[in-house]
C-alpha cells in the first residue's frame, strides 16, 4: 500500500504514536473488531451538555454554515451522520464539531455554557481514536473501513481550523509548533483519500465530490457576508499579478544563495499558489474556500518543513496565501487566521533582510482593508 505517509501527514507535534512491530492477534484489543467495541466510550453528556443537544445543533445549524461557506453540504448533512451511526469515533467527531461551533456562536459577553470545555473533552477522545484508526488502516488491519477513515480525516481537518482559532485567542502564534497542526491535518485528507484509492476500496460519491471542487462558467463576483470579504477580494484581484512577479523575481535574483533544493521547493510553492489564485479570479468557483485550501494540500513536503522552522522566504510566500484566507474570514471556523498569521509573519521577519520585508508590503497593506465601512481599496 502506498499510504506510508498517512500518519506522518496528520502527525501533531504533541501527539506521537509509536508504531508497533508485533503481529496483532484476533484477541488483541488492537484488533479493529475488538477495538471498535471499546470505542463506544463512556464519555457522554460532558459538563451537563446532552449529546442529543450537540447532535441537534450539528444537524440544524453547523451543517448549514458549511453549506453557506461552500463546503459539500451533502457530505456533512448526510454521509458523515450516516457513517456516525455505525462508527462511534465519527460520532465523537460530530459532537466535537457541534460543541466548538456552539462555542464560537456565543457572543463574547454571553456567559452561556462552557462549550469549549465540552469540545475539548470530546475532541481529545476523537483525535486519539481516529488517529489510531488511520494507523490501523495503514497497517492493513481495517482496509474495509474506508468510509470511517475518510470521515475521520475530513472531521479532523475542519476541527483543526476551529481549534486553531481558540488557540490564537489564547496567545498561540506561528512561532509555536502547535500552530501548524491544521496544516498536517488538512494534508491528511488528501493523503487518506489517495491511500483508500490505492488500496482498491470503493469511495462513496459524496467523498469523491468533496475532493474535486467543480467550476462554473461565469466570472466570479465578490459578495459581502458569509464566505467572501468584498473589499479584500478587490484588493487581491487588482494586485495579485504584481506580487507574484515580485515573488518570482526575488526568488531567482536575491535568494540564489540558499541552495538549489530550497529554490526548487519555493518555486514549486509559488507556482501552485499562482495557479490557485488565478483560478479564483478567472472562473466562478463552486467553493472559494475549498479552492484556497488546495494550495496547502499540494505544497511540497519540504516547504512544510521550511514553514514549521520559520524560514523567512517560506513565510513570505505563506503570507500571500494568508491574503486569500482573509477572503473567507467570515466563516466561523476560519476567523482571523489570515490577519493574525500575517501579523505573526511580520513580527517573525522583523530582523530579516530587506528582500523579505519588500515582499510583505502587499500582505501588510491588506491588514487595513475591509475593517471599516469607509475603507477603500489601496
CSV table of C-alpha atoms in Angstrom, one decimal:
chain,number,residue,atom,x,y,z
A,1,UNK,CA,0.0,0.0,0.0
A,2,UNK,CA,1.3,3.5,-0.8
A,3,UNK,CA,-0.3,5.1,2.2
A,4,UNK,CA,3.1,5.1,4.0
A,5,UNK,CA,2.7,8.8,5.0
A,6,UNK,CA,-0.9,8.8,6.4
A,7,UNK,CA,0.2,9.2,10.0
A,8,UNK,CA,3.2,11.4,9.1
A,9,UNK,CA,0.9,13.8,7.3
A,10,UNK,CA,-1.5,14.2,10.1
A,11,UNK,CA,1.0,14.0,12.9
A,12,UNK,CA,0.6,16.6,15.6
A,13,UNK,CA,3.8,17.8,17.4
A,14,UNK,CA,2.5,17.0,20.8
A,15,UNK,CA,0.9,13.6,20.0
A,16,UNK,CA,3.3,11.0,18.7
A,17,UNK,CA,2.2,7.4,18.2
A,18,UNK,CA,4.9,4.7,18.2
A,19,UNK,CA,4.2,2.2,15.5
A,20,UNK,CA,4.0,-1.4,16.9
A,21,UNK,CA,6.0,-4.1,15.2
A,22,UNK,CA,4.4,-7.2,16.7
A,23,UNK,CA,1.7,-9.1,14.8
A,24,UNK,CA,-1.8,-8.4,16.2
A,25,UNK,CA,-3.8,-11.4,17.2
A,26,UNK,CA,-7.6,-11.6,16.9
A,27,UNK,CA,-7.9,-11.5,20.7
A,28,UNK,CA,-5.8,-8.3,21.0
A,29,UNK,CA,-7.6,-5.1,21.9
A,30,UNK,CA,-5.7,-3.6,18.9
A,31,UNK,CA,-7.7,-5.8,16.6
A,32,UNK,CA,-10.1,-3.4,14.8
A,33,UNK,CA,-13.1,-5.6,15.5
A,34,UNK,CA,-12.4,-5.7,19.2
A,35,UNK,CA,-11.3,-2.1,19.3
A,36,UNK,CA,-14.4,-0.8,17.7
A,37,UNK,CA,-16.3,-2.2,20.7
A,38,UNK,CA,-14.1,-0.2,23.0
A,39,UNK,CA,-14.7,3.0,21.1
A,40,UNK,CA,-18.3,3.2,22.4
A,41,UNK,CA,-16.6,5.2,25.2
A,42,UNK,CA,-18.4,6.2,28.4
A,43,UNK,CA,-17.9,9.8,27.5
A,44,UNK,CA,-21.5,11.0,27.5
A,45,UNK,CA,-23.2,14.3,28.3
A,46,UNK,CA,-20.0,16.1,29.2
A,47,UNK,CA,-20.4,19.0,31.5
A,48,UNK,CA,-24.1,18.5,31.7
A,49,UNK,CA,-24.4,19.3,28.0
A,50,UNK,CA,-26.5,16.5,26.5
A,51,UNK,CA,-25.1,14.7,23.5
A,52,UNK,CA,-28.6,15.0,21.9
A,53,UNK,CA,-28.3,18.8,22.1
A,54,UNK,CA,-25.0,18.7,20.3
A,55,UNK,CA,-26.2,16.3,17.6
A,56,UNK,CA,-29.3,18.5,17.1
A,57,UNK,CA,-27.1,21.6,16.7
A,58,UNK,CA,-24.9,19.9,14.3
A,59,UNK,CA,-27.8,18.8,12.0
A,60,UNK,CA,-29.8,22.1,12.2
A,61,UNK,CA,-27.1,24.7,12.3
A,62,UNK,CA,-23.4,23.6,11.9
A,63,UNK,CA,-24.2,21.9,8.6
A,64,UNK,CA,-25.9,25.0,7.3
A,65,UNK,CA,-22.9,27.1,8.0
A,66,UNK,CA,-20.8,24.7,5.9
A,67,UNK,CA,-23.2,25.0,3.0
A,68,UNK,CA,-23.0,28.8,3.2
A,69,UNK,CA,-19.2,28.5,3.3
A,70,UNK,CA,-19.1,26.5,0.1
A,71,UNK,CA,-18.4,23.1,1.6
A,72,UNK,CA,-20.1,20.0,0.2
A,73,UNK,CA,-23.4,20.1,2.1
A,74,UNK,CA,-24.5,16.6,1.3
A,75,UNK,CA,-21.3,15.2,2.7
A,76,UNK,CA,-21.8,16.9,6.1
A,77,UNK,CA,-25.5,16.6,6.3
A,78,UNK,CA,-26.0,13.1,5.0
A,79,UNK,CA,-22.9,11.0,4.7
A,80,UNK,CA,-21.0,12.0,7.9
A,81,UNK,CA,-24.1,11.3,10.1
A,82,UNK,CA,-24.7,8.0,8.3
A,83,UNK,CA,-21.1,6.9,9.0
A,84,UNK,CA,-21.5,8.0,12.6
A,85,UNK,CA,-24.4,5.6,13.0
A,86,UNK,CA,-22.0,2.7,12.7
A,87,UNK,CA,-18.8,4.3,13.9
A,88,UNK,CA,-18.6,5.7,17.4
A,89,UNK,CA,-15.4,7.5,16.6
A,90,UNK,CA,-17.1,9.6,13.8
A,91,UNK,CA,-19.9,10.2,16.3
A,92,UNK,CA,-17.4,11.7,18.7
A,93,UNK,CA,-16.1,13.9,15.9
A,94,UNK,CA,-19.6,15.2,15.1
A,95,UNK,CA,-20.2,16.1,18.8
A,96,UNK,CA,-16.8,17.8,18.9
A,97,UNK,CA,-17.6,19.9,15.9
A,98,UNK,CA,-21.1,20.9,17.2
A,99,UNK,CA,-19.6,21.9,20.6
A,100,UNK,CA,-16.8,24.1,19.1
A,101,UNK,CA,-19.4,25.6,16.7
A,102,UNK,CA,-21.6,26.5,19.7
A,103,UNK,CA,-18.6,28.0,21.5
A,104,UNK,CA,-17.9,30.3,18.6
A,105,UNK,CA,-21.6,31.1,18.1
A,106,UNK,CA,-21.8,32.7,21.6
A,107,UNK,CA,-21.2,36.4,21.8
A,108,UNK,CA,-18.2,37.5,23.9
A,109,UNK,CA,-20.5,39.0,26.6
A,110,UNK,CA,-22.7,35.9,26.8
A,111,UNK,CA,-21.7,33.6,29.7
A,112,UNK,CA,-23.6,30.6,28.2
A,113,UNK,CA,-22.4,27.1,28.7
A,114,UNK,CA,-18.8,26.0,28.6
A,115,UNK,CA,-19.0,24.6,25.2
A,116,UNK,CA,-15.2,24.9,24.7
A,117,UNK,CA,-14.5,22.6,27.6
A,118,UNK,CA,-17.1,20.1,26.2
A,119,UNK,CA,-15.5,20.4,22.7
A,120,UNK,CA,-12.0,19.7,24.2
A,121,UNK,CA,-13.3,16.6,26.1
A,122,UNK,CA,-15.0,15.1,23.1
A,123,UNK,CA,-12.1,16.2,20.8
A,124,UNK,CA,-9.4,14.5,22.9
A,125,UNK,CA,-11.2,11.2,22.6
A,126,UNK,CA,-11.9,11.7,18.9
A,127,UNK,CA,-8.3,12.7,18.0
A,128,UNK,CA,-6.8,9.8,19.8
A,129,UNK,CA,-9.1,7.2,18.4
A,130,UNK,CA,-9.4,8.5,14.9
A,131,UNK,CA,-5.6,8.7,14.6
A,132,UNK,CA,-5.4,5.1,15.8
A,133,UNK,CA,-8.0,4.1,13.2
A,134,UNK,CA,-5.9,5.8,10.5
A,135,UNK,CA,-2.8,4.0,11.6
A,136,UNK,CA,-4.6,0.6,11.6
A,137,UNK,CA,-5.7,1.3,8.0
A,138,UNK,CA,-2.1,2.0,7.1
A,139,UNK,CA,-1.0,-1.3,8.7
A,140,UNK,CA,-3.7,-3.3,6.9
A,141,UNK,CA,-5.9,-4.0,10.0
A,142,UNK,CA,-9.1,-2.4,8.7
A,143,UNK,CA,-8.7,-1.9,5.0
A,144,UNK,CA,-12.5,-2.3,4.5
A,145,UNK,CA,-13.3,0.6,6.8
A,146,UNK,CA,-12.8,3.3,4.2
A,147,UNK,CA,-15.9,5.3,5.0
A,148,UNK,CA,-14.9,6.0,8.6
A,149,UNK,CA,-11.3,6.6,7.5
A,150,UNK,CA,-12.3,9.4,5.1
A,151,UNK,CA,-14.9,10.8,7.5
A,152,UNK,CA,-12.4,11.0,10.4
A,153,UNK,CA,-9.8,12.7,8.2
A,154,UNK,CA,-12.4,15.3,7.0
A,155,UNK,CA,-13.6,16.0,10.5
A,156,UNK,CA,-10.0,16.4,11.8
A,157,UNK,CA,-9.2,19.0,9.1
A,158,UNK,CA,-12.2,21.2,10.0
A,159,UNK,CA,-11.7,20.8,13.7
A,160,UNK,CA,-8.0,21.8,13.3
A,161,UNK,CA,-9.1,25.2,11.9
A,162,UNK,CA,-11.7,25.7,14.6
A,163,UNK,CA,-9.4,24.9,17.5
A,164,UNK,CA,-6.6,27.0,16.0
A,165,UNK,CA,-9.0,29.9,16.3
A,166,UNK,CA,-9.3,29.4,20.0
A,167,UNK,CA,-5.6,28.8,20.4
A,168,UNK,CA,-4.9,32.1,18.7
A,169,UNK,CA,-7.2,33.8,21.2
A,170,UNK,CA,-5.1,32.2,23.9
A,171,UNK,CA,-1.8,33.6,22.5
A,172,UNK,CA,-0.6,30.9,20.1
A,173,UNK,CA,1.4,32.3,17.2
A,174,UNK,CA,3.1,30.9,14.1
A,175,UNK,CA,6.3,30.6,16.2
A,176,UNK,CA,4.6,27.8,18.1
A,177,UNK,CA,4.8,24.3,16.5
A,178,UNK,CA,1.2,23.7,17.6
A,179,UNK,CA,0.1,26.5,15.2
A,180,UNK,CA,0.9,24.2,12.3
A,181,UNK,CA,-1.3,21.3,13.4
A,182,UNK,CA,-4.0,22.4,11.0
A,183,UNK,CA,-1.6,22.1,8.1
A,184,UNK,CA,-0.7,18.5,8.9
A,185,UNK,CA,-4.4,17.5,9.3
A,186,UNK,CA,-5.5,19.3,6.2
A,187,UNK,CA,-2.9,17.5,4.2
A,188,UNK,CA,-4.0,14.2,5.8
A,189,UNK,CA,-7.4,14.5,4.0
A,190,UNK,CA,-5.8,14.1,0.6
A,191,UNK,CA,-3.3,11.5,1.9
A,192,UNK,CA,-6.1,9.4,3.3
A,193,UNK,CA,-8.2,9.7,0.1
A,194,UNK,CA,-5.2,8.6,-2.1
A,195,UNK,CA,-4.5,5.7,0.3
A,196,UNK,CA,-8.0,4.4,0.1
A,197,UNK,CA,-7.9,4.6,-3.7
A,198,UNK,CA,-4.5,2.9,-3.8
A,199,UNK,CA,-5.9,0.1,-1.6
A,200,UNK,CA,-8.6,-0.6,-4.2
A,201,UNK,CA,-11.5,0.3,-1.9
A,202,UNK,CA,-14.7,1.8,-3.4
A,203,UNK,CA,-15.2,5.5,-2.4
A,204,UNK,CA,-18.7,7.0,-1.8
A,205,UNK,CA,-19.6,9.5,-4.5
A,206,UNK,CA,-20.0,12.3,-1.9
A,207,UNK,CA,-16.4,11.8,-0.7
A,208,UNK,CA,-15.4,12.0,-4.4
A,209,UNK,CA,-17.4,15.1,-4.9
A,210,UNK,CA,-15.9,16.7,-1.8
A,211,UNK,CA,-12.4,16.0,-3.1
A,212,UNK,CA,-13.0,17.5,-6.6
A,213,UNK,CA,-14.4,21.1,-6.4
A,214,UNK,CA,-16.3,21.9,-9.6
A,215,UNK,CA,-16.0,25.1,-11.7
A,216,UNK,CA,-18.8,27.1,-13.2
A,217,UNK,CA,-18.7,29.1,-16.5
A,218,UNK,CA,-19.2,32.6,-15.3
A,219,UNK,CA,-16.8,35.3,-13.9
A,220,UNK,CA,-16.7,35.2,-10.1
A,221,UNK,CA,-18.2,38.2,-8.4
A,222,UNK,CA,-17.2,39.3,-4.9
A,223,UNK,CA,-20.0,39.4,-2.3
A,224,UNK,CA,-20.2,40.6,1.2
A,225,UNK,CA,-21.3,38.3,4.1
A,226,UNK,CA,-20.6,34.7,4.6
A,227,UNK,CA,-17.7,33.4,2.7
A,228,UNK,CA,-16.1,36.4,0.9
A,229,UNK,CA,-14.8,39.8,2.1
A,230,UNK,CA,-15.7,42.2,-0.7
A,231,UNK,CA,-13.1,44.9,-0.4
A,232,UNK,CA,-10.3,42.4,0.3
A,233,UNK,CA,-11.4,40.4,-2.8
A,234,UNK,CA,-11.0,43.5,-4.9
A,235,UNK,CA,-7.6,44.3,-3.4
A,236,UNK,CA,-6.2,40.8,-4.2
A,237,UNK,CA,-7.8,40.9,-7.6
A,238,UNK,CA,-6.0,44.1,-8.5
A,239,UNK,CA,-2.6,43.3,-7.1
A,240,UNK,CA,-2.0,39.5,-7.4
A,241,UNK,CA,-0.1,39.6,-10.6
A,242,UNK,CA,2.2,42.3,-9.2
A,243,UNK,CA,3.1,40.4,-6.0
A,244,UNK,CA,3.7,37.2,-7.9
A,245,UNK,CA,6.1,39.0,-10.2
A,246,UNK,CA,7.9,40.2,-7.1
A,247,UNK,CA,8.0,36.8,-5.5
A,248,UNK,CA,9.5,35.2,-8.6
A,249,UNK,CA,12.0,38.0,-9.2
A,250,UNK,CA,13.2,37.8,-5.6
A,251,UNK,CA,13.5,34.0,-5.7
A,252,UNK,CA,15.7,33.9,-8.8
A,253,UNK,CA,17.7,37.1,-8.2
A,254,UNK,CA,18.1,37.6,-4.5
A,255,UNK,CA,17.8,34.1,-2.9
A,256,UNK,CA,20.0,32.2,-5.2
A,257,UNK,CA,22.5,31.5,-2.4
A,258,UNK,CA,20.1,29.4,-0.3
A,259,UNK,CA,20.7,26.3,-2.4
A,260,UNK,CA,19.1,24.6,-5.4
A,261,UNK,CA,16.9,22.3,-3.3
A,262,UNK,CA,15.3,25.2,-1.4
A,263,UNK,CA,15.0,27.2,-4.6
A,264,UNK,CA,13.1,24.4,-6.3
A,265,UNK,CA,10.8,23.9,-3.3
A,266,UNK,CA,10.0,27.6,-3.1
A,267,UNK,CA,9.5,27.8,-6.8
A,268,UNK,CA,7.0,24.9,-6.7
A,269,UNK,CA,5.1,26.5,-3.8
A,270,UNK,CA,4.9,29.8,-5.7
A,271,UNK,CA,3.7,28.2,-8.9
A,272,UNK,CA,1.0,26.3,-7.1
A,273,UNK,CA,-0.2,29.5,-5.3
A,274,UNK,CA,-0.2,31.3,-8.6
A,275,UNK,CA,-2.4,28.6,-10.1
A,276,UNK,CA,-4.9,28.7,-7.2
A,277,UNK,CA,-5.1,32.5,-7.2
A,278,UNK,CA,-5.6,32.5,-11.0
A,279,UNK,CA,-8.5,30.0,-10.7
A,280,UNK,CA,-10.2,32.3,-8.1
A,281,UNK,CA,-10.2,35.3,-10.5
A,282,UNK,CA,-10.8,33.5,-13.8
A,283,UNK,CA,-13.8,31.4,-13.1
A,284,UNK,CA,-16.8,31.2,-10.8
A,285,UNK,CA,-16.0,28.6,-8.3
A,286,UNK,CA,-18.3,26.2,-6.6
A,287,UNK,CA,-16.3,26.7,-3.4
A,288,UNK,CA,-13.9,29.6,-2.8
A,289,UNK,CA,-12.7,28.0,0.5
A,290,UNK,CA,-12.0,24.6,-1.0
A,291,UNK,CA,-10.1,26.1,-3.9
A,292,UNK,CA,-8.0,28.2,-1.5
A,293,UNK,CA,-7.2,25.0,0.6
A,294,UNK,CA,-5.9,23.1,-2.4
A,295,UNK,CA,-2.6,25.0,-2.0
A,296,UNK,CA,-1.6,23.8,1.5
A,297,UNK,CA,-2.8,20.3,0.5
A,298,UNK,CA,-0.5,20.2,-2.5
A,299,UNK,CA,2.7,22.1,-1.5
A,300,UNK,CA,5.9,20.1,-1.3
A,301,UNK,CA,6.7,18.4,2.0
A,302,UNK,CA,10.0,20.4,2.0
A,303,UNK,CA,8.0,23.6,2.0
A,304,UNK,CA,6.0,22.5,5.0
A,305,UNK,CA,9.3,21.8,6.9
A,306,UNK,CA,10.5,25.3,6.0
A,307,UNK,CA,7.3,26.8,7.4
A,308,UNK,CA,7.5,24.9,10.7
A,309,UNK,CA,11.1,26.0,11.3
A,310,UNK,CA,10.2,29.6,10.5
A,311,UNK,CA,12.2,30.1,7.3
A,312,UNK,CA,11.7,33.8,6.2
A,313,UNK,CA,11.4,33.1,2.5
A,314,UNK,CA,8.8,30.4,3.1
A,315,UNK,CA,6.9,32.6,5.5
A,316,UNK,CA,6.9,35.4,2.9
A,317,UNK,CA,5.3,33.1,0.4
A,318,UNK,CA,2.8,31.8,3.0
A,319,UNK,CA,1.8,35.4,3.9
A,320,UNK,CA,0.5,35.7,0.3
A,321,UNK,CA,-1.7,32.6,0.8
A,322,UNK,CA,-3.0,34.1,4.0
A,323,UNK,CA,-4.2,37.0,2.0
A,324,UNK,CA,-6.6,34.6,0.3
A,325,UNK,CA,-7.7,33.3,3.8
A,326,UNK,CA,-8.8,36.8,4.7
A,327,UNK,CA,-11.4,36.5,1.8
A,328,UNK,CA,-13.2,33.8,3.9
A,329,UNK,CA,-12.6,35.2,7.4
A,330,UNK,CA,-16.4,35.4,7.9
A,331,UNK,CA,-16.5,31.7,8.2
A,332,UNK,CA,-16.7,30.8,11.9
A,333,UNK,CA,-14.1,28.0,11.8
A,334,UNK,CA,-11.6,30.3,9.9
A,335,UNK,CA,-12.0,33.6,11.7
A,336,UNK,CA,-8.9,35.9,11.8
A,337,UNK,CA,-6.5,33.2,10.6
A,338,UNK,CA,-5.4,35.3,7.7
A,339,UNK,CA,-4.8,38.6,9.5
A,340,UNK,CA,-3.3,37.1,12.7
A,341,UNK,CA,-0.9,35.0,10.6
A,342,UNK,CA,0.2,38.0,8.5
A,343,UNK,CA,0.9,39.9,11.8
A,344,UNK,CA,2.9,37.0,13.2
A,345,UNK,CA,5.0,36.8,10.0
A,346,UNK,CA,5.7,40.5,10.0
A,347,UNK,CA,6.9,40.1,13.6
A,348,UNK,CA,8.9,36.9,13.0
A,349,UNK,CA,10.6,38.5,9.9
A,350,UNK,CA,11.4,41.8,11.6
A,351,UNK,CA,15.1,41.0,11.6
A,352,UNK,CA,15.2,39.5,8.1
A,353,UNK,CA,16.8,41.2,5.1
A,354,UNK,CA,15.2,43.9,3.0
A,355,UNK,CA,14.1,41.5,0.3
A,356,UNK,CA,11.8,39.7,2.7
A,357,UNK,CA,10.4,43.0,4.0
A,358,UNK,CA,9.7,44.2,0.5
A,359,UNK,CA,7.6,41.1,-0.3
A,360,UNK,CA,5.5,41.6,2.8
A,361,UNK,CA,4.2,45.0,1.6
A,362,UNK,CA,1.1,43.6,0.0
A,363,UNK,CA,0.1,41.3,2.9
A,364,UNK,CA,0.7,44.2,5.3
A,365,UNK,CA,-1.4,46.6,3.3
A,366,UNK,CA,-4.2,44.1,3.3
A,367,UNK,CA,-4.4,44.2,7.1
A,368,UNK,CA,-6.0,47.6,6.7
A,369,UNK,CA,-8.5,46.6,4.1
A,370,UNK,CA,-12.1,45.6,4.9
A,371,UNK,CA,-12.0,46.6,8.6
A,372,UNK,CA,-14.4,49.6,8.4
A,373,UNK,CA,-17.3,50.8,6.4
A,374,UNK,CA,-15.3,53.7,4.9
A,375,UNK,CA,-12.4,51.5,3.8
A,376,UNK,CA,-11.2,51.9,0.2
A,377,UNK,CA,-9.0,49.5,-1.8
A,378,UNK,CA,-5.4,50.7,-2.0
